């Protein structure tokens, strides 16, 4: 693929991740209000329902991630990416019109399947990027997620003033526009000679994970990545409810806080990932970013005033280095013909974390904030997340030391 083609292709992949994040960020500020309206429930009950809604999305993404990645290894990246984008556009429109909680759950299931675009999109990036540059490229794609959290929550907070369904309609329009753009500019990145026939035994999370086990050091790193993903769900799963319960913030204020998070995370991933990983290495970058995440969770658990959130955010945003450094660590260990399968498994681990994470974290938050709670402590979910991040750090250090002993 020529350089101009690669640049256009990467621009589209970047925009895909960006608009995916914008769509997600658009609905976060209004989701508590929508659940209370549709379900006619209290905030504590909406928190519990929101956790189950996240689980529905994540469970389908977990189940379909390896399949989508493996299909892209066989059929090419382009058709799988475009089909997923079409499903996203339909889903947001469906959720905007859903009159009941049941149909909201159906919409989240559709989004979970189409959300498996993560695997072929990351595999596409790996196809067109030399291994030494992948951490920086994954960092830029992570920056797209962060930028989406700059734009999405701000728009969601503003558009949400028109009603809790308005942001869903806007997300549908943006997803449809990106689908059209993809049809026009996205070439195929995986030539026929590098494709691999679909193996149904590996087109599932467990089979894909076991198949990657023959590559030394991959499973231990993936385990640490999974535990971190589990803990990281404290942000998308509980932030809106935490901010309302602890500080009494409105949807506009929640949107502003998420926007600021996106600004700092985008700066870290777009500007700092490449230089930091080159200077200290991908392994040390992963270790440092997990440490920052753990300390950030403790800070959010105990800060007494809402304005302190904006002082903590620049430091905590360094946790954004974690995802690209983990991705770069494992992508170096896997062959070019299996990058789709690898990214499918990585996406499944993220999704599996989102299956269990919201349940653990939202229910913990609800238990400590519901009327009549023996101890009112909105920071409880962040304490649990910090403990999980400590476990991720221990697993990562253990695996890296084991690899060093083997290579010595």
Short mmCIF file of C-alpha atoms in Angstrom, two decimals:
data_model
loop_
_atom_site.label_atom_id
_atom_site.label_comp_id
_atom_site.label_asym_id
_atom_site.label_seq_id
_atom_site.Cartn_x
_atom_site.Cartn_y
_atom_site.Cartn_z
CA UNK A 1 0.00 0.00 0.00
CA UNK A 2 1.41 3.39 -0.99
CA UNK A 3 1.96 6.10 1.58
CA UNK A 4 -0.94 8.34 0.40
CA UNK A 5 -3.31 5.35 0.51
CA UNK A 6 -2.06 4.40 3.97
CA UNK A 7 -2.59 7.95 5.23
CA UNK A 8 -6.16 8.09 3.92
CA UNK A 9 -6.89 4.67 5.34
CA UNK A 10 -5.51 5.57 8.75
CA UNK A 11 -7.54 8.79 8.70
CA UNK A 12 -10.70 6.75 8.23
CA UNK A 13 -9.76 4.26 10.98
CA UNK A 14 -8.98 7.22 13.25
CA UNK A 15 -12.36 8.80 12.45
CA UNK A 16 -14.11 5.47 13.04
CA UNK A 17 -12.68 5.23 16.54
CA UNK A 18 -13.35 8.95 17.07
CA UNK A 19 -17.01 8.79 16.03
CA UNK A 20 -17.52 5.58 17.98
CA UNK A 21 -16.28 7.40 21.06
CA UNK A 22 -18.32 10.52 20.28
CA UNK A 23 -21.44 8.38 20.00
CA UNK A 24 -20.68 6.72 23.33
CA UNK A 25 -19.84 10.04 24.98
CA UNK A 26 -22.98 11.69 23.60
CA UNK A 27 -25.27 9.35 25.51
CA UNK A 28 -23.39 9.13 28.83
CA UNK A 29 -24.60 12.43 30.34
CA UNK A 30 -28.26 11.63 29.57
CA UNK A 31 -28.31 7.89 30.25
CA UNK A 32 -29.32 8.19 33.94
CA UNK A 33 -32.17 10.53 32.99
CA UNK A 34 -33.31 8.28 30.13
CA UNK A 35 -33.33 5.18 32.33
CA UNK A 36 -35.27 6.98 35.06
CA UNK A 37 -37.76 8.23 32.45
CA UNK A 38 -38.26 4.99 30.53
CA UNK A 39 -38.13 2.69 33.55
CA UNK A 40 -39.82 5.11 35.98
CA UNK A 41 -37.22 4.30 38.64
CA UNK A 42 -35.03 6.14 41.17
CA UNK A 43 -31.40 7.11 40.55
CA UNK A 44 -30.13 4.13 42.59
CA UNK A 45 -32.28 1.74 40.53
CA UNK A 46 -31.20 3.48 37.33
CA UNK A 47 -27.59 2.91 38.42
CA UNK A 48 -28.24 -0.82 38.75
CA UNK A 49 -30.09 -0.94 35.42
CA UNK A 50 -27.30 1.01 33.76
CA UNK A 51 -24.79 -1.57 34.95
CA UNK A 52 -26.84 -4.40 33.44
CA UNK A 53 -27.19 -2.40 30.22
CA UNK A 54 -23.40 -2.15 30.02
CA UNK A 55 -23.16 -5.90 30.63
CA UNK A 56 -25.53 -6.60 27.72
CA UNK A 57 -23.38 -4.54 25.37
CA UNK A 58 -20.14 -6.01 26.62
CA UNK A 59 -21.30 -9.64 26.64
CA UNK A 60 -22.22 -9.50 22.95
CA UNK A 61 -18.96 -7.74 22.16
CA UNK A 62 -17.08 -10.41 24.10
CA UNK A 63 -18.77 -13.23 22.18
CA UNK A 64 -18.46 -11.65 18.73
CA UNK A 65 -15.01 -10.01 18.99
CA UNK A 66 -12.95 -13.07 17.99
CA UNK A 67 -15.42 -13.94 15.23
CA UNK A 68 -15.19 -10.46 13.72
CA UNK A 69 -11.40 -10.50 13.99
CA UNK A 70 -11.16 -13.96 12.42
CA UNK A 71 -13.60 -13.02 9.65
CA UNK A 72 -11.40 -10.04 8.84
CA UNK A 73 -8.40 -12.40 8.63
CA UNK A 74 -10.31 -14.43 6.01
CA UNK A 75 -12.41 -11.87 4.11
CA UNK A 76 -10.30 -8.75 4.59
CA UNK A 77 -10.73 -5.83 6.97
CA UNK A 78 -12.81 -3.50 4.76
CA UNK A 79 -16.14 -5.41 4.51
CA UNK A 80 -16.24 -6.27 8.21
CA UNK A 81 -15.56 -2.68 9.27
CA UNK A 82 -18.24 -1.25 6.96
CA UNK A 83 -20.89 -3.78 8.04
CA UNK A 84 -20.21 -2.94 11.68
CA UNK A 85 -20.56 0.79 11.03
CA UNK A 86 -23.92 0.27 9.32
CA UNK A 87 -25.15 -1.67 12.36
CA UNK A 88 -24.03 1.14 14.67
CA UNK A 89 -26.02 3.75 12.76
CA UNK A 90 -29.16 1.59 12.86
CA UNK A 91 -28.72 0.88 16.57
CA UNK A 92 -28.49 4.52 17.67
CA UNK A 93 -31.64 5.37 15.71
CA UNK A 94 -33.39 2.35 17.25
CA UNK A 95 -32.46 3.42 20.79
CA UNK A 96 -33.61 6.98 20.16
CA UNK A 97 -37.10 5.65 19.51
CA UNK A 98 -37.20 2.81 22.07
CA UNK A 99 -40.29 3.21 24.33
CA UNK A 100 -39.30 0.62 26.93
CA UNK A 101 -36.36 -0.79 28.85
CA UNK A 102 -36.68 -4.07 26.94
CA UNK A 103 -36.09 -2.34 23.61
CA UNK A 104 -33.20 -0.35 25.06
CA UNK A 105 -31.61 -3.68 25.94
CA UNK A 106 -32.24 -4.97 22.40
CA UNK A 107 -30.51 -1.86 21.06
CA UNK A 108 -27.51 -2.39 23.31
CA UNK A 109 -27.27 -6.00 22.10
CA UNK A 110 -27.10 -4.81 18.48
CA UNK A 111 -24.47 -2.25 19.47
CA UNK A 112 -22.44 -4.95 21.23
CA UNK A 113 -22.24 -7.04 18.07
CA UNK A 114 -21.36 -4.07 15.87
CA UNK A 115 -18.96 -2.78 18.54
CA UNK A 116 -16.68 -5.68 17.69
CA UNK A 117 -15.37 -3.37 14.91
CA UNK A 118 -12.55 -2.73 17.40
CA UNK A 119 -10.83 -5.95 16.26
CA UNK A 120 -10.69 -5.40 12.47
CA UNK A 121 -9.96 -1.68 12.93
CA UNK A 122 -6.94 -2.35 15.15
CA UNK A 123 -5.84 -5.19 12.88
CA UNK A 124 -6.06 -2.77 9.93
CA UNK A 125 -3.76 -0.38 11.79
CA UNK A 126 -1.32 -3.24 12.48
CA UNK A 127 -1.41 -4.24 8.79
CA UNK A 128 -0.20 -0.86 7.60
CA UNK A 129 2.27 -0.13 10.44
CA UNK A 130 5.77 -1.60 11.06
CA UNK A 131 6.03 -3.30 14.50
CA UNK A 132 8.36 -0.66 16.07
CA UNK A 133 5.80 2.07 15.32
CA UNK A 134 2.68 0.25 16.52
CA UNK A 135 2.67 1.62 20.07
CA UNK A 136 2.56 5.16 18.69
CA UNK A 137 -0.17 4.24 16.19
CA UNK A 138 -2.27 2.47 18.84
CA UNK A 139 -1.72 5.56 20.97
CA UNK A 140 -3.14 7.76 18.22
CA UNK A 141 -6.15 5.50 17.92
CA UNK A 142 -6.53 5.73 21.69
CA UNK A 143 -6.32 9.49 21.30
CA UNK A 144 -9.29 9.28 18.97
CA UNK A 145 -11.21 7.71 21.84
CA UNK A 146 -10.05 10.53 24.11
CA UNK A 147 -10.99 13.19 21.57
CA UNK A 148 -14.41 11.61 21.29
CA UNK A 149 -14.75 12.16 25.01
CA UNK A 150 -13.92 15.81 24.46
CA UNK A 151 -16.59 16.27 21.83
CA UNK A 152 -19.19 13.64 22.76
CA UNK A 153 -20.00 14.52 26.38
CA UNK A 154 -19.97 18.25 25.61
CA UNK A 155 -22.43 17.71 22.77
CA UNK A 156 -24.39 15.22 24.85
CA UNK A 157 -24.74 17.67 27.71
CA UNK A 158 -25.91 20.43 25.36
CA UNK A 159 -28.10 18.36 23.06
CA UNK A 160 -29.46 16.54 26.11
CA UNK A 161 -31.16 19.77 27.12
CA UNK A 162 -33.55 19.05 24.22
CA UNK A 163 -34.42 15.71 25.83
CA UNK A 164 -32.61 12.48 26.75
CA UNK A 165 -33.29 10.94 23.32
CA UNK A 166 -31.82 13.74 21.21
CA UNK A 167 -28.16 12.65 21.62
CA UNK A 168 -29.02 9.18 20.28
CA UNK A 169 -30.38 10.70 17.07
CA UNK A 170 -27.23 12.78 16.65
CA UNK A 171 -25.07 9.68 17.20
CA UNK A 172 -27.03 7.86 14.47
CA UNK A 173 -26.40 10.68 12.00
CA UNK A 174 -22.66 10.77 12.76
CA UNK A 175 -22.32 6.98 12.39
CA UNK A 176 -24.16 7.07 9.05
CA UNK A 177 -21.92 9.84 7.76
CA UNK A 178 -18.81 7.86 8.69
CA UNK A 179 -20.17 4.78 6.89
CA UNK A 180 -20.50 6.80 3.67
CA UNK A 181 -16.98 8.16 4.09
CA UNK A 182 -15.65 4.62 4.54
CA UNK A 183 -17.25 3.42 1.31
CA UNK A 184 -15.43 6.20 -0.52
CA UNK A 185 -11.90 6.11 0.93
CA UNK A 186 -11.13 2.78 2.62
CA UNK A 187 -8.99 0.33 0.60
CA UNK A 188 -8.32 -3.24 1.69
CA UNK A 189 -5.20 -3.68 3.83
CA UNK A 190 -4.89 -7.48 3.90
CA UNK A 191 -3.80 -9.00 0.54
CA UNK A 192 -5.17 -12.45 -0.37
CA UNK A 193 -1.83 -14.19 0.16
CA UNK A 194 -1.80 -13.14 3.84
CA UNK A 195 -5.35 -14.25 4.59
CA UNK A 196 -6.22 -17.22 6.73
CA UNK A 197 -9.23 -19.51 6.44
CA UNK A 198 -11.82 -19.13 9.18
CA UNK A 199 -11.37 -21.73 11.89
CA UNK A 200 -14.60 -21.93 13.88
CA UNK A 201 -12.75 -23.50 16.80
CA UNK A 202 -10.80 -20.25 17.13
CA UNK A 203 -13.68 -17.88 16.29
CA UNK A 204 -14.74 -17.73 19.92
CA UNK A 205 -13.09 -16.12 22.96
CA UNK A 206 -11.78 -19.30 24.58
CA UNK A 207 -10.62 -20.93 21.34
CA UNK A 208 -8.93 -17.74 20.15
CA UNK A 209 -7.20 -17.32 23.49
CA UNK A 210 -5.92 -20.89 23.55
CA UNK A 211 -4.67 -20.61 19.96
CA UNK A 212 -2.59 -17.58 20.92
CA UNK A 213 -1.14 -19.52 23.86
CA UNK A 214 1.53 -21.03 21.64
CA UNK A 215 3.16 -17.60 21.46
CA UNK A 216 5.35 -17.18 24.53
CA UNK A 217 4.30 -14.52 27.03
CA UNK A 218 1.02 -13.61 25.35
CA UNK A 219 -1.44 -15.17 27.81
CA UNK A 220 0.11 -13.59 30.92
CA UNK A 221 0.01 -10.12 29.38
CA UNK A 222 -3.57 -10.66 28.21
CA UNK A 223 -4.56 -11.69 31.77
CA UNK A 224 -3.09 -8.46 33.18
CA UNK A 225 -4.85 -6.51 30.42
CA UNK A 226 -8.17 -8.17 31.27
CA UNK A 227 -7.92 -7.30 34.97
CA UNK A 228 -7.06 -3.71 34.10
CA UNK A 229 -10.02 -3.53 31.69
CA UNK A 230 -12.26 -4.87 34.45
CA UNK A 231 -11.18 -2.06 36.77
CA UNK A 232 -11.22 0.66 34.10
CA UNK A 233 -14.98 0.21 33.77
CA UNK A 234 -15.34 2.34 36.87
CA UNK A 235 -15.25 5.34 34.48
CA UNK A 236 -17.80 4.50 31.75
CA UNK A 237 -19.87 2.37 34.13
CA UNK A 238 -20.22 4.64 37.16
CA UNK A 239 -18.93 8.16 36.47
CA UNK A 240 -22.29 9.80 35.69
CA UNK A 241 -23.94 8.21 38.72
CA UNK A 242 -20.91 8.86 40.97
CA UNK A 243 -20.78 12.55 39.99
CA UNK A 244 -24.49 13.05 40.58
CA UNK A 245 -24.43 11.18 43.89
CA UNK A 246 -21.27 12.79 45.29
CA UNK A 247 -21.37 16.32 43.89
CA UNK A 248 -24.98 16.74 42.70
CA UNK A 249 -23.78 17.58 39.18
CA UNK A 250 -26.21 18.18 36.31
CA UNK A 251 -25.87 16.48 32.90
CA UNK A 252 -24.04 19.58 31.61
CA UNK A 253 -21.49 19.42 34.43
CA UNK A 254 -21.03 15.69 33.94
CA UNK A 255 -20.49 16.35 30.25
CA UNK A 256 -17.89 19.02 31.05
CA UNK A 257 -15.96 16.67 33.33
CA UNK A 258 -15.93 13.94 30.70
CA UNK A 259 -14.86 16.46 28.08
CA UNK A 260 -11.88 17.49 30.21
CA UNK A 261 -10.96 13.84 30.71
CA UNK A 262 -11.03 13.42 26.95
CA UNK A 263 -8.78 16.45 26.40
CA UNK A 264 -6.07 15.17 28.70
CA UNK A 265 -6.29 11.56 27.53
CA UNK A 266 -6.11 12.61 23.88
CA UNK A 267 -3.04 14.74 24.55
CA UNK A 268 -1.32 11.90 26.37
CA UNK A 269 -2.07 9.29 23.72
CA UNK A 270 -1.47 11.43 20.67
CA UNK A 271 1.60 13.33 21.89
CA UNK A 272 3.28 11.26 24.61
CA UNK A 273 2.76 7.57 23.72
CA UNK A 274 5.44 7.40 21.02
CA UNK A 275 8.17 9.33 22.87
CA UNK A 276 7.56 7.63 26.22
CA UNK A 277 7.51 4.07 24.84
CA UNK A 278 10.66 4.77 22.83
CA UNK A 279 12.42 6.13 25.90
CA UNK A 280 11.44 3.61 28.59
CA UNK A 281 10.01 0.74 26.54
CA UNK A 282 6.52 -0.69 26.17
CA UNK A 283 6.75 -2.87 29.29
CA UNK A 284 7.81 -0.04 31.63
CA UNK A 285 5.18 2.23 30.09
CA UNK A 286 2.48 -0.34 30.85
CA UNK A 287 3.69 -0.72 34.45
CA UNK A 288 3.83 3.03 35.06
CA UNK A 289 0.40 3.68 33.57
CA UNK A 290 -1.25 0.98 35.72
CA UNK A 291 0.34 2.58 38.81
CA UNK A 292 -1.08 5.96 37.81
CA UNK A 293 -4.52 4.41 37.30
CA UNK A 294 -4.47 2.88 40.75
CA UNK A 295 -3.51 6.15 42.44
CA UNK A 296 -6.11 8.04 40.41
CA UNK A 297 -8.90 5.76 41.62
CA UNK A 298 -7.88 6.35 45.24
CA UNK A 299 -7.89 10.10 44.62
CA UNK A 300 -11.39 10.09 43.12
CA UNK A 301 -12.66 7.97 46.00
CA UNK A 302 -11.74 10.54 48.62
CA UNK A 303 -11.76 14.01 47.05
CA UNK A 304 -14.31 16.10 48.98
CA UNK A 305 -15.17 18.79 46.41
CA UNK A 306 -16.15 18.63 42.75
CA UNK A 307 -13.68 21.27 41.63
CA UNK A 308 -10.82 19.02 42.76
CA UNK A 309 -11.76 16.59 39.98
CA UNK A 310 -10.37 19.04 37.44
CA UNK A 311 -7.06 19.27 39.31
CA UNK A 312 -6.68 15.48 39.53
CA UNK A 313 -7.54 14.81 35.88
CA UNK A 314 -4.21 15.86 34.26
CA UNK A 315 -2.27 13.37 36.40
CA UNK A 316 -4.81 10.55 36.07
CA UNK A 317 -4.88 10.98 32.27
CA UNK A 318 -1.45 9.31 32.10
CA UNK A 319 -3.35 6.04 32.51
CA UNK A 320 -4.22 6.48 28.82
CA UNK A 321 -0.77 5.03 28.04
CA UNK A 322 -1.92 1.63 29.27
CA UNK A 323 -4.00 0.41 26.33
CA UNK A 324 -1.53 1.17 23.51
CA UNK A 325 1.42 -0.19 25.49
CA UNK A 326 -0.40 -3.47 26.23
CA UNK A 327 -1.49 -3.72 22.60
CA UNK A 328 2.02 -3.12 21.30
CA UNK A 329 3.48 -5.68 23.72
CA UNK A 330 1.28 -8.50 22.42
CA UNK A 331 1.16 -7.52 18.74
CA UNK A 332 4.96 -7.94 18.54
CA UNK A 333 4.58 -11.57 19.61
CA UNK A 334 1.99 -12.62 16.98
CA UNK A 335 2.39 -13.25 13.24
CA UNK A 336 1.00 -10.89 10.58
CA UNK A 337 -1.67 -13.40 9.49
CA UNK A 338 -3.16 -13.51 13.01
CA UNK A 339 -3.35 -9.82 13.91
CA UNK A 340 -7.12 -9.88 13.40
CA UNK A 341 -7.50 -12.88 15.68
CA UNK A 342 -5.26 -11.24 18.28
CA UNK A 343 -7.20 -7.98 18.22
CA UNK A 344 -10.43 -9.98 18.43
CA UNK A 345 -9.17 -11.62 21.62
CA UNK A 346 -7.98 -8.27 23.00
CA UNK A 347 -11.37 -6.79 22.21
CA UNK A 348 -13.03 -9.74 23.91
CA UNK A 349 -10.92 -9.22 27.02
CA UNK A 350 -11.96 -5.57 27.07
CA UNK A 351 -15.57 -6.65 26.62
CA UNK A 352 -15.31 -9.38 29.27
CA UNK A 353 -14.06 -6.73 31.66
CA UNK A 354 -17.14 -4.74 30.69
CA UNK A 355 -19.35 -7.75 31.42
CA UNK A 356 -18.20 -8.14 35.02
CA UNK A 357 -16.86 -4.64 35.72
CA UNK A 358 -20.15 -2.71 35.54
CA UNK A 359 -21.92 -5.34 37.63
CA UNK A 360 -19.30 -5.20 40.37
CA UNK A 361 -18.78 -1.47 40.25
CA UNK A 362 -22.30 -0.12 39.71
CA UNK A 363 -23.76 -2.45 42.32
CA UNK A 364 -21.04 -1.37 44.76
CA UNK A 365 -21.85 2.27 44.06
CA UNK A 366 -25.58 1.67 44.40
CA UNK A 367 -25.14 -0.18 47.72
CA UNK A 368 -23.26 2.78 49.21
CA UNK A 369 -25.54 5.52 47.83
CA UNK A 370 -29.09 4.11 47.99
CA UNK A 371 -31.57 5.52 50.52
CA UNK A 372 -30.98 3.96 53.92
CA UNK A 373 -27.39 2.87 53.18
CA UNK A 374 -25.58 2.26 56.47
CA UNK A 375 -22.52 4.10 55.09
CA UNK A 376 -22.91 6.74 52.38
CA UNK A 377 -19.72 6.56 50.33
CA UNK A 378 -19.91 7.32 46.57
CA UNK A 379 -16.19 6.58 46.24
CA UNK A 380 -16.62 2.89 47.11
CA UNK A 381 -16.53 1.76 43.46
CA UNK A 382 -13.20 3.55 42.95
CA UNK A 383 -11.67 1.74 45.94
CA UNK A 384 -12.69 -1.58 44.41
CA UNK A 385 -11.24 -0.48 41.05
CA UNK A 386 -7.93 0.47 42.72
CA UNK A 387 -7.68 -3.01 44.25
CA UNK A 388 -8.27 -4.63 40.86
CA UNK A 389 -5.61 -2.42 39.27
CA UNK A 390 -3.14 -3.54 41.93
CA UNK A 391 -3.88 -7.15 40.91
CA UNK A 392 -3.31 -6.23 37.24
CA UNK A 393 0.03 -4.67 38.12
CA UNK A 394 1.12 -7.79 40.03
CA UNK A 395 0.14 -10.08 37.12
CA UNK A 396 1.98 -7.92 34.59
CA UNK A 397 5.20 -7.70 36.62
CA UNK A 398 5.12 -11.46 37.28
CA UNK A 399 4.77 -12.26 33.55
CA UNK A 400 7.48 -9.83 32.43
CA UNK A 401 9.93 -11.20 35.01
CA UNK A 402 9.10 -14.76 33.94
CA UNK A 403 9.88 -13.86 30.33
CA UNK A 404 13.19 -12.27 31.31
CA UNK A 405 14.19 -15.43 33.22
CA UNK A 406 13.34 -17.59 30.20
CA UNK A 407 15.38 -15.44 27.81
CA UNK A 408 18.36 -15.21 30.18
#
